């Protein structure tokens, strides 16, 4: 459901936030220090998504996704690096 927590990776740390409303879901990874490099994101959801939108630092990121048994796997077309002060946002709708 609605959640906020801490993450630590090999090159950085920050917070994770998830919110759900109706059939939509928003996940945000905010990098506080260092950086976070991503090529794939796996999320659980309660509804089958019709579309997935990804952005980093306010810029749209091209991606594809698959859904199976409540799990969405989002593959970014190119690796993305979120730097300190940036957020990667995923919207499922």
Tab-separated table of N, CA and C in Angstrom:
chain	number	residue	atom	x	y	z
A	1	UNK	N	0.839	-1.184	0.000
A	1	UNK	CA	0.000	0.000	0.000
A	1	UNK	C	0.884	1.249	0.000
A	2	UNK	N	0.564	2.213	0.828
A	2	UNK	CA	1.384	3.408	0.931
A	2	UNK	C	2.568	3.109	1.838
A	3	UNK	N	3.765	3.464	1.371
A	3	UNK	CA	4.979	3.041	2.044
A	3	UNK	C	6.090	4.059	1.823
A	4	UNK	N	6.946	4.234	2.832
A	4	UNK	CA	8.169	5.018	2.679
A	4	UNK	C	9.259	4.320	3.466
A	5	UNK	N	10.446	4.198	2.861
A	5	UNK	CA	11.546	3.516	3.517
A	5	UNK	C	12.889	4.000	3.000
A	6	UNK	N	13.931	3.383	3.495
A	6	UNK	CA	15.317	3.716	3.198
A	6	UNK	C	15.897	2.686	2.232
A	7	UNK	N	16.802	3.117	1.344
A	7	UNK	CA	17.544	2.148	0.544
A	7	UNK	C	19.030	2.504	0.599
A	8	UNK	N	19.847	1.495	0.487
A	8	UNK	CA	21.299	1.683	0.380
A	8	UNK	C	21.790	0.790	-0.745
A	9	UNK	N	22.575	1.355	-1.621
A	9	UNK	CA	23.128	0.609	-2.744
A	9	UNK	C	24.641	0.694	-2.726
A	10	UNK	N	25.303	0.081	-3.706
A	10	UNK	CA	26.760	0.070	-3.728
A	10	UNK	C	27.384	1.452	-3.902
A	11	UNK	N	26.637	2.400	-4.511
A	11	UNK	CA	27.220	3.725	-4.769
A	11	UNK	C	26.403	4.878	-4.194
A	12	UNK	N	25.317	4.571	-3.491
A	12	UNK	CA	24.510	5.669	-2.968
A	12	UNK	C	23.418	5.191	-2.038
A	13	UNK	N	22.681	6.149	-1.471
A	13	UNK	CA	21.576	5.836	-0.574
A	13	UNK	C	20.507	6.912	-0.706
A	14	UNK	N	19.318	6.583	-0.200
A	14	UNK	CA	18.214	7.535	-0.270
A	14	UNK	C	16.940	6.924	0.263
A	15	UNK	N	15.807	7.339	-0.307
A	15	UNK	CA	14.513	6.851	0.174
A	15	UNK	C	13.672	6.301	-0.968
A	16	UNK	N	12.774	5.405	-0.590
A	16	UNK	CA	11.793	4.821	-1.502
A	16	UNK	C	10.414	5.238	-1.014
A	17	UNK	N	9.539	5.548	-1.927
A	17	UNK	CA	8.174	5.900	-1.554
A	17	UNK	C	7.213	5.266	-2.543
A	18	UNK	N	6.132	4.697	-2.033
A	18	UNK	CA	5.091	4.109	-2.869
A	18	UNK	C	3.736	4.610	-2.397
A	19	UNK	N	2.883	4.951	-3.354
A	19	UNK	CA	1.499	5.305	-3.024
A	19	UNK	C	0.578	4.665	-4.052
A	20	UNK	N	-0.568	4.211	-3.573
A	20	UNK	CA	-1.574	3.590	-4.434
A	20	UNK	C	-2.906	4.293	-4.233
A	21	UNK	N	-3.606	4.480	-5.354
A	21	UNK	CA	-4.944	5.066	-5.304
A	21	UNK	C	-5.734	4.485	-6.464
A	22	UNK	N	-6.812	3.782	-6.149
A	22	UNK	CA	-7.601	3.125	-7.183
A	22	UNK	C	-6.743	2.124	-7.933
A	23	UNK	N	-6.711	2.226	-9.257
A	23	UNK	CA	-5.919	1.316	-10.073
A	23	UNK	C	-4.555	1.866	-10.437
A	24	UNK	N	-4.149	2.994	-9.819
A	24	UNK	CA	-2.844	3.570	-10.153
A	24	UNK	C	-1.872	3.432	-8.986
A	25	UNK	N	-0.605	3.463	-9.324
A	25	UNK	CA	0.452	3.323	-8.327
A	25	UNK	C	1.608	4.223	-8.729
A	26	UNK	N	2.218	4.858	-7.743
A	26	UNK	CA	3.385	5.725	-7.972
A	26	UNK	C	4.511	5.267	-7.062
A	27	UNK	N	5.677	5.021	-7.656
A	27	UNK	CA	6.864	4.648	-6.894
A	27	UNK	C	7.951	5.670	-7.177
A	28	UNK	N	8.619	6.130	-6.134
A	28	UNK	CA	9.675	7.127	-6.286
A	28	UNK	C	10.917	6.679	-5.530
A	29	UNK	N	12.045	6.719	-6.224
A	29	UNK	CA	13.340	6.428	-5.623
A	29	UNK	C	14.111	7.746	-5.628
A	30	UNK	N	14.331	8.317	-4.440
A	30	UNK	CA	15.046	9.586	-4.310
A	30	UNK	C	16.463	9.320	-3.820
A	31	UNK	N	17.434	9.759	-4.590
A	31	UNK	CA	18.839	9.567	-4.225
A	31	UNK	C	19.287	10.779	-3.407
A	32	UNK	N	19.725	10.536	-2.182
A	32	UNK	CA	20.176	11.616	-1.292
A	32	UNK	C	21.680	11.858	-1.413
A	33	UNK	N	22.447	10.783	-1.466
A	33	UNK	CA	23.909	10.875	-1.583
A	33	UNK	C	24.394	9.825	-2.579
A	34	UNK	N	25.412	10.175	-3.345
A	34	UNK	CA	25.973	9.232	-4.304
A	34	UNK	C	25.152	9.151	-5.573
A	35	UNK	N	24.990	7.929	-6.081
A	35	UNK	CA	24.248	7.722	-7.324
A	35	UNK	C	23.668	6.317	-7.340
A	36	UNK	N	22.688	6.114	-8.202
A	36	UNK	CA	22.045	4.812	-8.352
A	36	UNK	C	21.900	4.527	-9.838
A	37	UNK	N	22.544	3.452	-10.321
A	37	UNK	CA	22.464	3.054	-11.725
A	37	UNK	C	21.443	1.934	-11.855
A	38	UNK	N	20.520	2.066	-12.815
A	38	UNK	CA	19.445	1.091	-13.000
A	38	UNK	C	19.278	0.722	-14.468
A	39	UNK	N	18.938	-0.549	-14.697
A	39	UNK	CA	18.539	-0.999	-16.026
A	39	UNK	C	17.183	-1.695	-15.965
A	40	UNK	N	16.788	-2.127	-14.751
A	40	UNK	CA	15.536	-2.854	-14.577
A	40	UNK	C	14.970	-2.558	-13.188
A	41	UNK	N	13.650	-2.489	-13.107
A	41	UNK	CA	12.958	-2.234	-11.840
A	41	UNK	C	11.846	-3.270	-11.714
A	42	UNK	N	11.750	-3.913	-10.566
A	42	UNK	CA	10.698	-4.896	-10.313
A	42	UNK	C	9.816	-4.391	-9.178
A	43	UNK	N	8.507	-4.319	-9.432
A	43	UNK	CA	7.545	-3.826	-8.445
A	43	UNK	C	6.381	-4.801	-8.321
A	44	UNK	N	5.762	-4.826	-7.157
A	44	UNK	CA	4.506	-5.555	-7.006
A	44	UNK	C	3.368	-4.554	-7.114
A	45	UNK	N	2.227	-5.032	-7.587
A	45	UNK	CA	1.072	-4.165	-7.742
A	45	UNK	C	-0.198	-4.985	-7.549
A	46	UNK	N	-1.278	-4.294	-7.231
A	46	UNK	CA	-2.558	-4.978	-7.018
A	46	UNK	C	-3.423	-4.982	-8.264
A	47	UNK	N	-3.068	-4.189	-9.266
A	47	UNK	CA	-3.863	-4.089	-10.487
A	47	UNK	C	-2.969	-4.324	-11.704
A	48	UNK	N	-3.528	-4.892	-12.738
A	48	UNK	CA	-2.790	-5.094	-13.988
A	48	UNK	C	-2.576	-3.738	-14.655
A	49	UNK	N	-1.323	-3.307	-14.847
A	49	UNK	CA	-1.093	-1.999	-15.456
A	49	UNK	C	-1.357	-2.014	-16.958
A	50	UNK	N	-1.957	-0.946	-17.437
A	50	UNK	CA	-2.163	-0.769	-18.878
A	50	UNK	C	-1.006	0.018	-19.477
A	51	UNK	N	-0.408	0.858	-18.638
A	51	UNK	CA	0.728	1.652	-19.090
A	51	UNK	C	1.680	1.888	-17.918
A	52	UNK	N	2.937	2.119	-18.260
A	52	UNK	CA	3.976	2.419	-17.282
A	52	UNK	C	4.738	3.634	-17.795
A	53	UNK	N	4.909	4.635	-16.930
A	53	UNK	CA	5.688	5.825	-17.276
A	53	UNK	C	6.839	5.931	-16.294
A	54	UNK	N	8.031	6.164	-16.836
A	54	UNK	CA	9.233	6.301	-16.014
A	54	UNK	C	9.867	7.645	-16.328
A	55	UNK	N	10.332	8.343	-15.275
A	55	UNK	CA	11.079	9.579	-15.491
A	55	UNK	C	12.183	9.688	-14.444
A	56	UNK	N	13.245	10.368	-14.812
A	56	UNK	CA	14.366	10.588	-13.905
A	56	UNK	C	14.791	12.043	-14.039
A	57	UNK	N	14.831	12.739	-12.929
A	57	UNK	CA	15.190	14.158	-12.969
A	57	UNK	C	14.239	14.966	-13.825
A	58	UNK	N	12.982	14.540	-13.900
A	58	UNK	CA	11.977	15.246	-14.684
A	58	UNK	C	11.963	14.911	-16.167
A	59	UNK	N	12.852	14.035	-16.620
A	59	UNK	CA	12.914	13.658	-18.034
A	59	UNK	C	12.335	12.266	-18.230
A	60	UNK	N	11.521	12.101	-19.272
A	60	UNK	CA	10.908	10.806	-19.586
A	60	UNK	C	11.994	9.801	-19.992
A	61	UNK	N	11.838	8.572	-19.506
A	61	UNK	CA	12.768	7.486	-19.806
A	61	UNK	C	12.014	6.422	-20.599
A	62	UNK	N	12.536	6.024	-21.737
A	62	UNK	CA	11.900	4.983	-22.548
A	62	UNK	C	12.061	3.631	-21.868
A	63	UNK	N	10.965	2.881	-21.843
A	63	UNK	CA	10.991	1.585	-21.160
A	63	UNK	C	9.939	0.658	-21.744
A	64	UNK	N	10.083	-0.617	-21.406
A	64	UNK	CA	9.078	-1.627	-21.709
A	64	UNK	C	8.764	-2.331	-20.394
A	65	UNK	N	7.648	-3.064	-20.355
A	65	UNK	CA	7.324	-3.774	-19.130
A	65	UNK	C	6.606	-5.075	-19.414
A	66	UNK	N	6.701	-5.975	-18.443
A	66	UNK	CA	5.939	-7.222	-18.478
A	66	UNK	C	5.254	-7.366	-17.124
A	67	UNK	N	4.148	-8.096	-17.105
A	67	UNK	CA	3.366	-8.282	-15.888
A	67	UNK	C	3.002	-9.747	-15.758
A	68	UNK	N	3.215	-10.301	-14.554
A	68	UNK	CA	2.858	-11.690	-14.302
A	68	UNK	C	2.612	-11.867	-12.806
A	69	UNK	N	1.432	-12.329	-12.447
A	69	UNK	CA	1.082	-12.688	-11.064
A	69	UNK	C	1.375	-11.573	-10.067
A	70	UNK	N	0.985	-10.347	-10.394
A	70	UNK	CA	1.144	-9.234	-9.468
A	70	UNK	C	2.514	-8.582	-9.466
A	71	UNK	N	3.397	-9.009	-10.367
A	71	UNK	CA	4.753	-8.449	-10.433
A	71	UNK	C	4.964	-7.775	-11.787
A	72	UNK	N	5.414	-6.531	-11.745
A	72	UNK	CA	5.733	-5.771	-12.954
A	72	UNK	C	7.253	-5.673	-13.053
A	73	UNK	N	7.794	-6.066	-14.197
A	73	UNK	CA	9.224	-5.913	-14.458
A	73	UNK	C	9.364	-4.846	-15.535
A	74	UNK	N	10.037	-3.762	-15.180
A	74	UNK	CA	10.219	-2.632	-16.090
A	74	UNK	C	11.664	-2.641	-16.571
A	75	UNK	N	11.845	-2.738	-17.867
A	75	UNK	CA	13.180	-2.739	-18.471
A	75	UNK	C	13.415	-1.383	-19.121
A	76	UNK	N	14.464	-0.702	-18.703
A	76	UNK	CA	14.801	0.601	-19.259
A	76	UNK	C	15.579	0.381	-20.548
A	77	UNK	N	15.228	1.124	-21.579
A	77	UNK	CA	15.872	0.918	-22.886
A	77	UNK	C	17.366	1.203	-22.833
A	78	UNK	N	17.762	2.158	-21.983
A	78	UNK	CA	19.174	2.479	-21.761
A	78	UNK	C	19.392	2.574	-20.256
A	79	UNK	N	20.574	2.232	-19.787
A	79	UNK	CA	20.831	2.381	-18.349
A	79	UNK	C	20.622	3.825	-17.908
A	80	UNK	N	20.073	3.979	-16.719
A	80	UNK	CA	19.805	5.299	-16.154
A	80	UNK	C	20.602	5.443	-14.872
A	81	UNK	N	21.212	6.624	-14.690
A	81	UNK	CA	21.937	6.920	-13.458
A	81	UNK	C	21.265	8.105	-12.795
A	82	UNK	N	20.687	7.862	-11.608
A	82	UNK	CA	20.101	8.933	-10.809
A	82	UNK	C	21.183	9.430	-9.864
A	83	UNK	N	21.479	10.707	-9.940
A	83	UNK	CA	22.512	11.326	-9.109
A	83	UNK	C	21.883	11.896	-7.836
A	84	UNK	N	22.728	12.257	-6.874
A	84	UNK	CA	22.249	12.859	-5.630
A	84	UNK	C	21.359	14.061	-5.947
A	85	UNK	N	20.209	14.117	-5.305
A	85	UNK	CA	19.251	15.200	-5.537
A	85	UNK	C	18.217	14.870	-6.603
A	86	UNK	N	18.380	13.776	-7.305
A	86	UNK	CA	17.419	13.383	-8.342
A	86	UNK	C	16.507	12.274	-7.844
A	87	UNK	N	15.358	12.172	-8.489
A	87	UNK	CA	14.414	11.106	-8.179
A	87	UNK	C	14.046	10.376	-9.463
A	88	UNK	N	13.908	9.071	-9.346
A	88	UNK	CA	13.385	8.239	-10.432
A	88	UNK	C	11.949	7.906	-10.049
A	89	UNK	N	11.003	8.247	-10.916
A	89	UNK	CA	9.585	8.046	-10.625
A	89	UNK	C	8.988	7.077	-11.632
A	90	UNK	N	8.251	6.094	-11.112
A	90	UNK	CA	7.550	5.111	-11.947
A	90	UNK	C	6.066	5.234	-11.632
A	91	UNK	N	5.266	5.425	-12.695
A	91	UNK	CA	3.808	5.497	-12.538
A	91	UNK	C	3.178	4.324	-13.284
A	92	UNK	N	2.357	3.567	-12.570
A	92	UNK	CA	1.619	2.470	-13.173
A	92	UNK	C	0.162	2.876	-13.251
A	93	UNK	N	-0.456	2.681	-14.390
A	93	UNK	CA	-1.850	3.074	-14.513
A	93	UNK	C	-2.630	2.137	-15.392
